C-alpha positions as semicolon CSV with decimal commas, in nm:
position;residue;x (nm);y (nm);z (nm)
1;M;-0,539;4,411;-1,847
2;R;-0,374;4,091;-1,733
3;S;-0,581;3,864;-1,508
4;S;-0,469;3,821;-1,146
5;H;-0,567;3,456;-1,153
6;R;-0,287;3,239;-1,287
7;S;-0,273;2,868;-1,346
8;Y;-0,053;2,669;-1,109
9;V;-0,043;2,363;-1,334
10;R;-0,059;2,369;-1,714
11;P;-0,342;2,165;-1,879
12;S;-0,075;1,967;-2,074
13;L;0,080;1,857;-1,749
14;I;-0,255;1,751;-1,606
15;R;-0,329;1,555;-1,927
16;F;0,010;1,383;-1,898
17;M;-0,048;1,301;-1,534
18;A;-0,385;1,149;-1,611
19;S;-0,232;0,918;-1,868
20;A;0,076;0,839;-1,666
21;T;-0,128;0,773;-1,348
22;L;-0,333;0,503;-1,533
23;W;-0,022;0,339;-1,681
24;I;0,154;0,340;-1,347
25;G;-0,146;0,199;-1,166
26;A;-0,184;-0,078;-1,423
27;I;0,185;-0,170;-1,404
28;A;0,180;-0,170;-1,025
29;A;-0,134;-0,393;-1,006
30;F;0,012;-0,631;-1,267
31;W;0,349;-0,650;-1,095
32;G;0,203;-0,697;-0,737
33;I;-0,013;-0,990;-0,847
34;A;0,258;-1,155;-1,063
35;Y;0,510;-1,120;-0,782
36;A;0,280;-1,302;-0,542
37;I;0,195;-1,573;-0,799
38;N;0,567;-1,616;-0,866
39;G;0,621;-1,675;-0,495
40;A;0,354;-1,944;-0,494
41;T;0,544;-2,133;-0,760
42;Q;0,845;-2,147;-0,532
43;A;0,669;-2,338;-0,262
44;G;0,902;-2,596;-0,104
45;A;1,206;-2,364;-0,142
46;Y;1,309;-2,078;0,089
47;V;1,063;-1,817;0,212
48;T;1,176;-1,486;0,373
49;V;0,963;-1,319;0,639
50;P;1,022;-1,021;0,871
51;V;1,050;-1,098;1,234
52;P;1,042;-0,812;1,497
53;L;1,348;-0,794;1,724
54;D;1,133;-0,836;2,039
55;A;0,896;-1,108;1,918
56;F;0,916;-1,486;1,926
57;I;1,291;-1,525;1,943
58;D;1,599;-1,360;2,087
59;P;1,801;-1,245;1,778
60;E;2,116;-1,179;1,976
61;S;2,111;-1,531;2,111
62;A;2,031;-1,671;1,769
63;F;2,317;-1,480;1,606
64;A;2,558;-1,578;1,880
65;H;2,458;-1,946;1,871
66;P;2,351;-2,038;1,517
67;K;2,311;-2,399;1,611
68;Q;1,998;-2,292;1,808
69;L;1,826;-2,229;1,481
70;P;1,652;-2,529;1,319
71;E;1,821;-2,682;1,016
72;G;1,726;-2,497;0,693
73;T;1,672;-2,158;0,868
74;S;1,883;-1,845;0,894
75;L;1,859;-1,488;1,020
76;Q;1,958;-1,169;0,838
77;P;1,961;-0,822;0,995
78;S;1,708;-0,578;0,842
79;G;1,659;-0,240;1,008
80;N;1,448;-0,275;1,327
81;S;1,374;-0,640;1,249
82;V;1,548;-0,949;1,127
83;D;1,447;-1,148;0,820
84;L;1,404;-1,513;0,879
85;R;1,474;-1,746;0,581
86;A;1,318;-2,090;0,617
87;W;1,336;-2,394;0,381
88;D;1,037;-2,610;0,278
89;S;0,791;-2,321;0,250
90;T;0,417;-2,374;0,173
91;I;0,213;-2,203;-0,097
92;L;0,021;-1,999;0,172
93;E;0,338;-1,883;0,335
94;Q;0,482;-1,766;0,000
95;L;0,155;-1,584;-0,095
96;L;0,126;-1,415;0,244
97;S;0,499;-1,317;0,257
98;R;0,449;-1,132;-0,066
99;G;0,096;-1,021;0,003
100;D;0,199;-0,672;0,088
101;T;0,334;-0,615;-0,259
102;A;0,018;-0,763;-0,418
103;V;-0,222;-0,555;-0,195
104;T;-0,025;-0,235;-0,249
105;G;-0,016;-0,298;-0,628
106;V;-0,389;-0,356;-0,652
107;A;-0,462;-0,056;-0,435
108;L;-0,242;0,162;-0,656
109;G;-0,425;0,030;-0,963
110;L;-0,770;0,110;-0,817
111;G;-0,646;0,450;-0,689
112;A;-0,509;0,539;-1,028
113;V;-0,854;0,495;-1,185
114;L;-1,011;0,720;-0,921
115;L;-0,730;0,982;-0,956
116;R;-0,748;0,986;-1,335
117;R;-1,110;1,073;-1,328
118;L;-1,041;1,345;-1,079
119;L;-0,758;1,488;-1,295
120;L;-0,980;1,483;-1,605
121;S;-1,254;1,678;-1,431
122;I;-0,992;1,940;-1,338
123;L;-0,866;1,946;-1,688
124;E;-1,222;1,997;-1,815
125;G;-1,271;2,294;-1,570
126;E;-1,504;2,111;-1,334
127;P;-1,303;2,023;-1,027
128;F;-1,622;2,011;-0,808
129;R;-1,802;1,779;-1,044
130;K;-2,046;1,548;-0,871
131;G;-1,868;1,223;-0,758
132;N;-1,526;1,377;-0,695
133;P;-1,559;1,400;-0,312
134;S;-1,660;1,037;-0,317
135;R;-1,354;0,946;-0,527
136;I;-1,125;1,126;-0,285
137;A;-1,290;0,958;0,010
138;R;-1,244;0,619;-0,161
139;L;-0,872;0,703;-0,217
140;A;-0,847;0,752;0,161
141;G;-1,013;0,414;0,212
142;L;-0,757;0,251;-0,017
143;V;-0,468;0,410;0,168
144;V;-0,595;0,276;0,497
145;L;-0,671;-0,067;0,357
146;S;-0,340;-0,105;0,185
147;G;-0,156;0,031;0,483
148;F;-0,313;-0,211;0,736
149;V;-0,349;-0,520;0,515
150;A;-0,008;-0,482;0,349
151;N;0,146;-0,449;0,696
152;F;-0,044;-0,747;0,845
153;L;-0,003;-1,019;0,571
154;P;0,372;-1,064;0,611
155;Q;0,321;-1,076;0,986
156;I;0,080;-1,368;0,945
157;A;0,332;-1,534;0,718
158;A;0,607;-1,484;0,981
159;T;0,395;-1,639;1,249
160;M;0,317;-1,938;1,028
161;V;0,682;-1,994;0,942
162;L;0,803;-1,945;1,303
163;T;0,544;-2,195;1,429
164;R;0,638;-2,443;1,160
165;V;1,006;-2,445;1,243
166;G;0,944;-2,443;1,616
167;L;1,063;-2,085;1,705
168;S;0,730;-1,936;1,796
169;P;0,552;-2,002;2,130
170;S;0,220;-1,916;1,983
171;G;0,033;-1,874;1,653
172;I;-0,084;-1,519;1,729
173;P;0,077;-1,264;1,500
174;T;0,190;-0,926;1,642
175;V;-0,002;-0,631;1,524
176;H;0,179;-0,304;1,428
177;I;-0,043;-0,005;1,346
178;P;0,127;0,212;1,081
179;L;0,067;0,582;1,146
180;L;0,157;0,717;0,800
181;P;-0,138;0,568;0,619
182;I;-0,376;0,698;0,882
183;A;-0,237;1,051;0,853
184;A;-0,250;1,040;0,477
185;A;-0,607;0,914;0,490
186;L;-0,723;1,189;0,723
187;L;-0,564;1,455;0,488
188;L;-0,754;1,297;0,198
189;L;-1,080;1,295;0,391
190;I;-1,030;1,671;0,476
191;L;-0,971;1,729;0,105
192;A;-1,288;1,534;0,027
193;E;-1,485;1,747;0,260
194;A;-1,345;2,064;0,098
195;F;-1,455;1,923;-0,246
196;R;-1,792;1,828;-0,113
197;R;-1,852;2,189;0,008
198;G;-1,718;2,325;-0,307
199;S;-1,955;2,110;-0,500
200;E;-2,252;2,241;-0,293
201;L;-2,149;2,599;-0,351
202;A;-2,122;2,536;-0,724
203;D;-2,472;2,375;-0,727
204;D;-2,618;2,671;-0,534
205;T;-2,455;2,918;-0,769
206;A;-2,593;2,727;-1,074
207;A;-2,941;2,721;-0,912
208;T;-2,939;3,107;-0,861
209;I;-2,844;3,186;-1,228
């Protein structure tokens, strides 16, 4: 009689995902850090930072009257913001302007290690293994950390650049709270709680045998 319980993912695919996840995480971490370091070596040249349309400057006025911009700076449209290119950058400006890539890369690298251990436990038939709920919760923490920090660092760089070239009235960066990382983290925490309860049930079952 054929079992009614079927596998949704083949073990070979899980094994492949476990290996691929680690490689992708390592490459992402290396690339993020290397990209930031490469930016630091370009101190003194141009630095590009995102500037919100409603912050610090009037883009329409700047585009209409380019002479209002300091020498060595230019604006380029970019979605709901504009990119400001400024000459004579500092090392810190370059690092912060690329900090989002570095933070995201490192977060992906750390997350890959956690996810790989989770996948291997599933492959070995122990999805509710002790430690898995904690790993999922830490993944949620990485999502929030990378979402907020990666979003905030370029804003700090933008404030520094705007202040340096005389386009910013203050040195206080604007804060934008990204909703997607928060939603993803909440879903991961719910999954962590489900795994925690599953682990408790597995322990209770083992104790009664």
